[in-house]
Short mmCIF file of C-alpha atoms in Angstrom, two decimals:
data_model
loop_
_atom_site.label_atom_id
_atom_site.label_comp_id
_atom_site.label_asym_id
_atom_site.label_seq_id
_atom_site.Cartn_x
_atom_site.Cartn_y
_atom_site.Cartn_z
CA MET A 1 15.38 26.45 66.43
CA THR A 2 18.58 24.50 65.82
CA ALA A 3 16.65 21.26 65.45
CA ARG A 4 14.39 22.85 62.88
CA LEU A 5 17.34 24.02 60.83
CA LEU A 6 19.08 20.65 60.96
CA ARG A 7 16.04 18.72 59.80
CA PRO A 8 15.99 20.09 56.20
CA ALA A 9 19.80 19.65 56.03
CA ALA A 10 19.42 15.99 57.00
CA ILE A 11 16.75 15.45 54.34
CA ALA A 12 19.00 17.06 51.67
CA ALA A 13 21.94 14.85 52.73
CA THR A 14 19.74 11.77 52.48
CA LEU A 15 18.71 12.69 48.91
CA LEU A 16 22.33 13.18 47.94
CA LEU A 17 23.27 9.76 49.32
CA CYS A 18 20.47 8.16 47.34
CA ALA A 19 21.98 9.59 44.17
CA CYS A 20 25.41 8.10 44.92
CA ASP A 21 26.67 4.68 43.76
CA GLY A 22 25.94 3.23 47.16
CA GLY A 23 22.31 4.26 47.09
CA SER A 24 19.40 3.46 44.86
CA SER A 25 19.78 4.88 41.33
CA PRO A 26 16.81 6.65 39.77
CA THR A 27 14.89 4.54 37.28
CA PRO A 28 15.93 5.70 33.76
CA MET A 29 13.17 6.82 31.43
CA ALA A 30 12.36 4.38 28.66
CA THR A 31 13.39 5.54 25.18
CA PRO A 32 10.49 5.05 22.75
CA SER A 33 11.30 2.80 19.81
CA PRO A 34 10.90 4.53 16.43
CA THR A 35 8.05 3.25 14.32
CA PRO A 36 9.58 1.28 11.45
CA ALA A 37 8.96 2.75 8.02
CA PRO A 38 6.61 0.66 5.91
CA ALA A 39 8.32 -1.41 3.22
CA ALA A 40 8.15 0.21 -0.21
CA THR A 41 5.63 -1.45 -2.47
CA VAL A 42 7.25 -2.43 -5.75
CA ALA A 43 4.80 -2.26 -8.62
CA SER A 44 4.77 -5.23 -10.93
CA TYR A 45 3.67 -4.40 -14.44
CA ASN A 46 2.12 -6.58 -17.13
CA PRO A 47 3.18 -5.15 -20.51
CA GLU A 48 1.00 -7.38 -22.70
CA ASN A 49 -1.35 -4.48 -23.54
CA CYS A 50 1.67 -2.51 -24.82
CA PHE A 51 2.41 -5.25 -27.34
CA THR A 52 -1.22 -5.50 -28.51
CA GLN A 53 -2.42 -1.85 -28.59
CA THR A 54 -2.76 -0.19 -32.00
CA VAL A 55 0.03 2.23 -32.90
CA PRO A 56 -1.36 5.47 -34.39
CA GLY A 57 -0.66 6.12 -38.07
CA THR A 58 0.14 2.52 -38.94
CA ASN A 59 -3.18 1.40 -40.45
CA GLY A 60 -4.09 -0.76 -37.46
CA LYS A 61 -0.71 -2.35 -36.73
CA THR A 62 0.26 -3.19 -33.16
CA LEU A 63 3.65 -2.95 -31.55
CA ARG A 64 4.02 -6.73 -31.87
CA THR A 65 3.26 -6.76 -35.59
CA LEU A 66 5.79 -3.94 -36.06
CA ILE A 67 8.63 -5.67 -34.22
CA VAL A 68 7.84 -9.26 -35.25
CA PRO A 69 9.68 -9.95 -37.40
CA ASP A 70 12.32 -7.35 -36.56
CA THR A 71 12.45 -5.77 -39.99
CA LEU A 72 11.87 -2.26 -41.28
CA LYS A 73 8.38 -2.25 -42.85
CA LEU A 74 7.04 0.05 -45.54
CA ASP A 75 3.40 0.52 -46.56
CA PHE A 76 3.24 2.59 -49.76
CA GLY A 77 -0.32 3.57 -48.90
CA LEU A 78 0.83 5.48 -45.80
CA PRO A 79 3.00 8.57 -45.37
CA SER A 80 6.71 7.73 -45.29
CA ALA A 81 7.84 8.33 -41.71
CA PHE A 82 9.00 5.99 -38.97
CA PRO A 83 7.72 3.41 -38.16
CA ASN A 84 6.54 3.26 -41.77
CA GLY A 85 9.95 3.34 -43.38
CA ARG A 86 12.50 5.71 -41.99
CA ASP A 87 13.81 9.16 -42.87
CA LEU A 88 17.31 10.08 -41.75
CA ASP A 89 15.97 12.80 -39.48
CA ASP A 90 13.23 10.67 -37.87
CA LYS A 91 13.63 10.53 -34.09
CA VAL A 92 13.39 6.77 -34.16
CA ILE A 93 14.48 6.03 -30.57
CA ASP A 94 12.00 8.55 -29.09
CA ILE A 95 9.22 7.12 -31.28
CA THR A 96 10.12 3.54 -30.34
CA LEU A 97 10.15 4.36 -26.62
CA ALA A 98 6.71 5.94 -26.97
CA MET A 99 5.44 2.75 -28.59
CA LEU A 100 6.96 0.67 -25.76
CA PHE A 101 5.59 2.72 -22.85
CA LEU A 102 2.66 5.00 -23.63
CA ASP A 103 -1.10 4.43 -23.71
CA PHE A 104 -2.23 5.76 -27.08
CA THR A 105 -5.88 5.84 -26.05
CA ILE A 106 -5.10 8.86 -23.89
CA THR A 107 -5.72 12.23 -25.56
CA GLY A 108 -2.43 14.11 -26.06
CA GLN A 109 -0.21 11.02 -26.09
CA SER A 110 1.18 9.80 -29.39
CA THR A 111 4.28 8.33 -31.00
CA SER A 112 5.67 11.89 -31.01
CA THR A 113 5.29 12.54 -27.25
CA PHE A 114 8.96 11.98 -26.45
CA ALA A 115 10.19 13.27 -29.84
CA ASN A 116 8.50 16.64 -29.14
CA LEU A 117 10.42 17.22 -25.95
CA PRO A 118 13.02 20.00 -26.43
CA LEU A 119 15.95 17.69 -25.79
CA ASN A 120 17.08 16.80 -29.30
CA PRO A 121 19.25 18.96 -31.60
CA PRO A 122 16.99 21.06 -33.85
CA ALA A 123 18.69 19.71 -36.98
CA ASN A 124 21.58 17.61 -38.20
CA ASP A 125 24.91 19.40 -37.90
CA LYS A 126 25.38 19.14 -41.67
CA PRO A 127 22.65 19.16 -44.33
CA PHE A 128 21.63 15.80 -45.76
CA SER A 129 22.33 15.08 -49.41
CA ASP A 130 19.53 15.15 -51.99
CA THR A 131 20.88 12.03 -53.70
CA PHE A 132 21.23 8.42 -52.60
CA PRO A 133 22.29 7.42 -49.99
CA PHE A 134 21.31 10.91 -48.72
CA LEU A 135 23.83 10.94 -45.86
CA ALA A 136 25.44 14.19 -44.81
CA PRO A 137 29.13 14.64 -45.63
CA PRO A 138 31.55 13.52 -42.90
CA GLN A 139 33.19 15.80 -40.41
CA GLY A 140 36.76 16.72 -41.29
CA THR A 141 38.60 14.87 -44.06
CA PRO A 142 38.58 11.14 -43.25
CA PRO A 143 40.39 8.83 -45.67
CA ALA A 144 38.24 7.65 -48.56
CA ALA A 145 37.63 3.94 -49.05
CA THR A 146 39.75 2.34 -51.77
CA THR A 147 37.59 -0.75 -52.23
CA GLY A 148 33.96 -1.45 -52.94
CA THR A 149 33.44 1.54 -55.25
CA SER A 150 31.92 -0.70 -57.95
CA PHE A 151 29.15 -1.99 -55.68
CA ASP A 152 25.66 -1.22 -57.03
CA PHE A 153 22.89 -1.32 -54.45
CA ARG A 154 20.17 -1.42 -57.05
CA THR A 155 21.39 -4.20 -59.31
CA ASP A 156 23.76 -6.43 -57.29
CA PRO A 157 22.22 -9.79 -56.23
CA ASP A 158 21.29 -10.55 -52.63
CA SER A 159 24.39 -12.75 -52.32
CA ALA A 160 26.57 -9.64 -52.66
CA PHE A 161 25.24 -8.19 -49.40
CA VAL A 162 26.74 -9.05 -46.01
CA ARG A 163 24.69 -8.46 -42.85
CA VAL A 164 26.74 -6.97 -40.05
CA ASP A 165 23.84 -6.33 -37.67
CA ARG A 166 20.10 -6.78 -37.75
CA MET A 167 18.10 -3.92 -36.35
CA GLY A 168 15.02 -3.32 -38.40
CA GLN A 169 13.30 -1.61 -35.49
CA PRO A 170 15.72 0.48 -33.42
CA ALA A 171 15.73 -0.26 -29.70
CA VAL A 172 14.33 -3.78 -30.05
CA ALA A 173 17.71 -5.53 -29.86
CA THR A 174 18.90 -2.83 -27.42
CA ALA A 175 15.96 -2.68 -25.01
CA LEU A 176 13.96 -5.90 -25.42
CA ILE A 177 16.68 -8.51 -25.73
CA GLY A 178 18.64 -9.46 -22.60
CA SER A 179 22.44 -9.46 -22.64
CA PRO A 180 22.85 -13.28 -22.76
CA LEU A 181 20.73 -13.43 -25.94
CA LYS A 182 21.99 -10.38 -27.81
CA THR A 183 24.59 -12.28 -29.87
CA PRO A 184 22.26 -15.20 -30.72
CA TYR A 185 19.54 -12.67 -31.60
CA ASN A 186 21.88 -10.80 -33.93
CA ASP A 187 22.91 -14.05 -35.60
CA SER A 188 19.35 -15.33 -36.04
CA ASN A 189 16.84 -14.49 -38.79
CA PRO A 190 13.32 -12.99 -39.09
CA PRO A 191 11.66 -16.44 -39.25
CA ASP A 192 12.96 -17.02 -35.70
CA ASP A 193 11.06 -13.92 -34.59
CA VAL A 194 7.86 -15.20 -36.18
CA ALA A 195 8.35 -18.57 -34.47
CA GLY A 196 8.40 -16.79 -31.10
CA VAL A 197 11.96 -17.72 -30.19
CA TYR A 198 12.49 -14.39 -28.39
CA ARG A 199 8.95 -13.55 -27.31
CA ALA A 200 9.37 -14.55 -23.67
CA ASP A 201 12.59 -12.55 -23.35
CA GLU A 202 11.01 -9.49 -24.97
CA THR A 203 8.15 -9.64 -22.48
CA ALA A 204 10.48 -10.13 -19.52
CA GLN A 205 12.72 -7.25 -20.55
CA LEU A 206 9.85 -4.81 -21.07
CA THR A 207 8.37 -5.88 -17.72
CA ASN A 208 11.71 -5.11 -16.07
CA LEU A 209 11.85 -1.68 -17.71
CA PHE A 210 8.38 -0.86 -16.41
CA ASN A 211 9.29 -2.06 -12.92
CA GLN A 212 12.38 0.15 -12.97
CA ILE A 213 11.02 3.42 -14.37
CA GLY A 214 7.25 3.05 -14.66
CA ASP A 215 6.55 5.06 -11.48
CA ASN A 216 8.89 7.82 -12.69
CA LEU A 217 6.98 8.15 -15.94
CA VAL A 218 3.68 8.29 -14.03
CA ASP A 219 5.12 10.94 -11.72
CA ILE A 220 5.67 13.29 -14.67
CA GLY A 221 2.06 12.89 -15.79
CA LEU A 222 2.25 10.18 -18.44
CA ARG A 223 -0.28 7.37 -18.75
CA LEU A 224 1.32 3.99 -19.47
CA CYS A 225 0.10 1.20 -21.67
CA SER A 226 0.94 -1.22 -18.87
CA ARG A 227 -0.72 -1.17 -15.47
CA PRO A 228 0.66 -2.54 -12.18
CA GLY A 229 -0.62 -6.07 -11.72
#
């Protein structure tokens, strides 16, 4: 009986010794390596179709013919509203962004798609004037200018005008011209646009904008004029 009781005790002692430093250590279980996440695929867009698609309400003009040269254009045979001329309350940036990004062959998308979003103020904070230059009165009581009151916009010669910035189409110089070229672009003239001096930079900048936010616009249900290449 004693031998039978001692035998299990001896086996238990042997197992304890095996678990000590002097014995054989149990083989550790291998930790599975996590499966690496697949690298994100970066879409590369080709915006050429955006430059060549017809912009609604412009009598067949394309984005490129509207921004080259970068001047404000007016067709007296069409209603007066941006991009055909410009009213003070036109949402020109929203309209320009729609022309840069959206596919106008898709039903429901137009130059007003972004302008119709309920993000803009419903009206100017002060009513516009009914007489030239139609601007609303300033806020507060800023000091009035003491020079230049004799300047006549209608009759003074071209030499009397000084250009401080050229931005016929809003957002062109801002969005389509890279930082290193902004000053040369501002100092250049419309014939440089026609000669294609800035065409490569305009394409590169619009491509970059699509690469940065194109997937976000698609995620909210918009169809873009550029497709990933």
